């Protein structure tokens, strides 16, 4: 790898890392307020999640291909599971969460259900899901890895940058990350100024 390639990769990592300080709501605002997973909730104590998407497509209530994903994912990946919104069977629980955590995953986003909620809810490993149920998964397939998926109405492609916080989850392609970051940081600075004006009594409806 050339020194130029290394420099580009370092710059890309810095841009991604910068999004760790950006609220999902502000990122969403700068994606025309039209991009985001609907109906998913942060199930754990974590308040931040960021990383590249490793996508999984499953049959309803079936986690056979999620097990395959755990064998080939890379540290830092956010595991994105399109379970079709099916809530009658849990796709992961404590054991699969622990495996992914031990292998360096950045978190889970599951359009479906989970179980072992007491453990997940008391921990700080990021897990977003639609609901919880004690009923376990099927293990028959079919499924697919690293394909485009739909999560709560949001299309996610392999390698998209995924950011999650208590408000929800948003994903976007790396190619727009640099320009998006500029816009997001500009809005954050504007909103911080407005909050200072509110605090010192000088606010005059600039937020309208």
Coordinates of C-alpha atoms in Angstrom, one line a residue:
X1 CA 0.0 0.0 0.0
X2 CA 1.3 3.4 -1.0
X3 CA 1.8 6.3 1.5
X4 CA -1.0 8.1 -0.4
X5 CA -3.4 5.3 0.2
X6 CA -2.5 5.1 3.9
X7 CA -3.1 8.9 4.2
X8 CA -6.5 8.5 2.6
X9 CA -7.5 5.7 4.9
X10 CA -6.3 7.6 8.0
X11 CA -8.4 10.6 6.8
X12 CA -11.4 8.4 6.3
X13 CA -11.0 6.9 9.8
X14 CA -10.8 10.4 11.3
X15 CA -14.0 11.5 9.6
X16 CA -15.8 8.4 10.8
X17 CA -14.5 8.9 14.4
X18 CA -15.7 12.5 14.3
X19 CA -19.3 11.3 13.9
X20 CA -19.0 9.7 17.3
X21 CA -19.6 13.2 18.8
X22 CA -22.6 14.0 16.5
X23 CA -26.2 13.4 17.6
X24 CA -28.2 11.1 15.3
X25 CA -31.0 13.7 15.2
X26 CA -28.6 16.2 13.7
X27 CA -27.2 13.8 11.2
X28 CA -30.7 12.9 10.2
X29 CA -31.6 16.6 9.8
X30 CA -28.7 16.9 7.2
X31 CA -29.9 13.9 5.3
X32 CA -33.1 15.8 4.4
X33 CA -34.8 14.4 7.5
X34 CA -35.7 11.3 5.4
X35 CA -33.1 8.7 6.5
X36 CA -33.4 6.6 9.6
X37 CA -34.6 3.3 11.0
X38 CA -38.2 3.5 12.4
X39 CA -39.6 1.4 15.2
X40 CA -36.2 0.3 16.7
X41 CA -35.2 1.0 20.3
X42 CA -31.8 1.0 22.1
X43 CA -32.2 -2.0 24.4
X44 CA -29.0 -1.5 26.4
X45 CA -27.4 1.2 28.6
X46 CA -25.1 2.3 25.8
X47 CA -25.7 5.8 24.4
X48 CA -23.4 5.7 21.4
X49 CA -22.6 3.3 18.5
X50 CA -20.7 3.9 15.3
X51 CA -19.0 1.7 12.7
X52 CA -19.2 0.2 9.2
X53 CA -22.3 -2.0 8.4
X54 CA -21.9 -5.7 8.2
X55 CA -25.3 -6.7 6.8
X56 CA -27.3 -9.9 7.3
X57 CA -30.5 -11.0 5.7
X58 CA -32.5 -13.7 7.6
X59 CA -35.7 -15.6 7.1
X60 CA -38.3 -14.5 9.6
X61 CA -37.4 -15.7 13.1
X62 CA -34.3 -17.6 11.9
X63 CA -30.7 -16.9 13.0
X64 CA -28.7 -19.5 11.0
X65 CA -27.0 -16.8 8.9
X66 CA -26.4 -14.6 11.9
X67 CA -24.1 -17.3 13.3
X68 CA -22.3 -17.3 9.9
X69 CA -21.9 -13.5 10.2
X70 CA -20.2 -13.9 13.6
X71 CA -17.6 -16.1 12.0
X72 CA -16.6 -13.6 9.3
X73 CA -17.3 -10.1 10.7
X74 CA -14.4 -7.8 11.4
X75 CA -13.7 -5.9 14.7
X76 CA -15.5 -2.6 14.7
X77 CA -18.3 -3.8 12.5
X78 CA -21.9 -2.9 13.4
X79 CA -24.0 -6.1 12.7
X80 CA -27.1 -5.1 10.8
X81 CA -29.8 -7.8 10.7
X82 CA -32.8 -7.5 8.4
X83 CA -35.2 -9.9 10.1
X84 CA -38.2 -8.4 8.2
X85 CA -39.6 -6.9 11.4
X86 CA -40.7 -10.3 12.6
X87 CA -41.2 -10.3 16.4
X88 CA -42.5 -13.8 17.3
X89 CA -38.9 -15.3 17.6
X90 CA -35.8 -13.8 19.1
X91 CA -32.9 -13.6 16.7
X92 CA -30.1 -13.1 19.3
X93 CA -29.7 -13.3 23.1
X94 CA -27.0 -13.1 25.7
X95 CA -24.7 -15.8 24.2
X96 CA -24.6 -14.3 20.7
X97 CA -24.2 -10.8 22.2
X98 CA -21.2 -12.0 24.2
X99 CA -19.7 -13.7 21.1
X100 CA -20.0 -10.5 19.0
X101 CA -18.7 -8.4 21.9
X102 CA -15.6 -10.7 22.3
X103 CA -14.9 -10.5 18.6
X104 CA -14.9 -6.7 18.7
X105 CA -18.3 -5.9 17.1
X106 CA -19.4 -2.3 17.6
X107 CA -23.0 -3.2 18.2
X108 CA -26.2 -4.8 16.8
X109 CA -29.1 -3.3 14.9
X110 CA -31.9 -5.9 14.5
X111 CA -35.1 -5.4 12.7
X112 CA -36.7 -8.1 14.8
X113 CA -36.8 -9.3 18.3
X114 CA -34.1 -10.2 20.9
X115 CA -34.2 -12.1 24.2
X116 CA -32.3 -12.2 27.5
X117 CA -33.4 -8.6 27.9
X118 CA -32.4 -8.4 31.5
X119 CA -28.7 -9.0 30.6
X120 CA -28.7 -6.8 27.5
X121 CA -30.6 -4.0 29.2
X122 CA -28.2 -3.8 32.1
X123 CA -25.1 -3.9 29.9
X124 CA -23.4 -1.2 27.8
X125 CA -23.0 -3.1 24.6
X126 CA -25.1 -1.4 21.9
X127 CA -28.2 -3.4 20.9
X128 CA -31.1 -1.9 18.9
X129 CA -34.1 -4.0 18.2
X130 CA -37.8 -3.9 17.6
X131 CA -38.9 -5.8 20.7
X132 CA -38.1 -8.8 23.0
X133 CA -39.6 -12.3 23.4
X134 CA -38.5 -15.4 25.2
X135 CA -39.2 -17.6 22.2
X136 CA -36.0 -18.8 20.5
X137 CA -35.1 -18.7 16.8
X138 CA -35.3 -21.2 14.0
X139 CA -32.0 -22.3 12.6
X140 CA -32.8 -23.4 9.1
X141 CA -32.1 -20.5 6.8
X142 CA -32.1 -19.3 4.1
X143 CA -30.2 -16.0 4.4
X144 CA -27.4 -13.9 3.0
X145 CA -24.4 -11.8 4.1
X146 CA -23.2 -8.5 2.9
X147 CA -26.2 -7.6 0.8
X148 CA -28.3 -4.5 0.8
X149 CA -31.0 -4.7 3.5
X150 CA -34.0 -2.7 4.8
X151 CA -34.0 -1.9 8.5
X152 CA -37.1 -0.2 9.7
X153 CA -37.6 1.3 6.3
X154 CA -34.0 2.4 6.0
X155 CA -31.9 0.9 3.3
X156 CA -28.4 -0.1 4.5
X157 CA -25.6 -1.2 2.2
X158 CA -22.5 -3.2 3.3
X159 CA -19.9 -0.7 4.5
X160 CA -22.3 2.2 5.1
X161 CA -21.4 4.2 8.2
X162 CA -23.9 3.5 10.9
X163 CA -24.4 5.8 13.9
X164 CA -26.8 5.1 16.8
X165 CA -27.8 6.8 20.0
X166 CA -30.8 7.0 22.3
X167 CA -32.8 8.6 19.6
X168 CA -32.3 5.8 17.0
X169 CA -30.1 4.7 14.1
X170 CA -29.0 6.4 10.9
X171 CA -26.8 5.1 8.1
X172 CA -25.1 6.7 5.1
X173 CA -22.6 5.9 2.5
X174 CA -18.9 6.8 3.1
X175 CA -18.7 8.8 -0.1
X176 CA -20.8 11.6 1.4
X177 CA -19.3 11.4 4.9
X178 CA -16.9 14.4 4.6
X179 CA -19.5 16.8 3.3
X180 CA -22.1 15.5 5.7
X181 CA -19.7 16.1 8.6
X182 CA -19.2 19.7 7.7
X183 CA -23.0 20.3 7.5
X184 CA -23.6 18.5 10.8
X185 CA -20.9 20.4 12.7
X186 CA -22.2 23.7 11.3
X187 CA -25.7 22.9 12.7
X188 CA -24.3 21.8 16.0
X189 CA -22.4 25.1 16.4
X190 CA -25.5 27.0 15.5
X191 CA -27.6 25.1 18.0
X192 CA -25.0 25.6 20.7
X193 CA -25.1 29.3 20.1
X194 CA -28.9 29.3 20.3
X195 CA -28.7 27.5 23.7
X196 CA -26.3 30.1 25.0
X197 CA -28.7 32.8 23.9
X198 CA -31.6 31.1 25.7
X199 CA -29.5 30.8 28.8
X200 CA -28.4 34.5 28.8
X201 CA -31.8 35.9 27.8
X202 CA -30.8 37.2 24.3
X203 CA -32.7 34.6 22.2
X204 CA -35.0 36.3 19.6
X205 CA -36.7 33.4 17.8
X206 CA -33.7 32.6 15.5
X207 CA -34.6 28.9 15.7
X208 CA -37.9 29.3 13.9

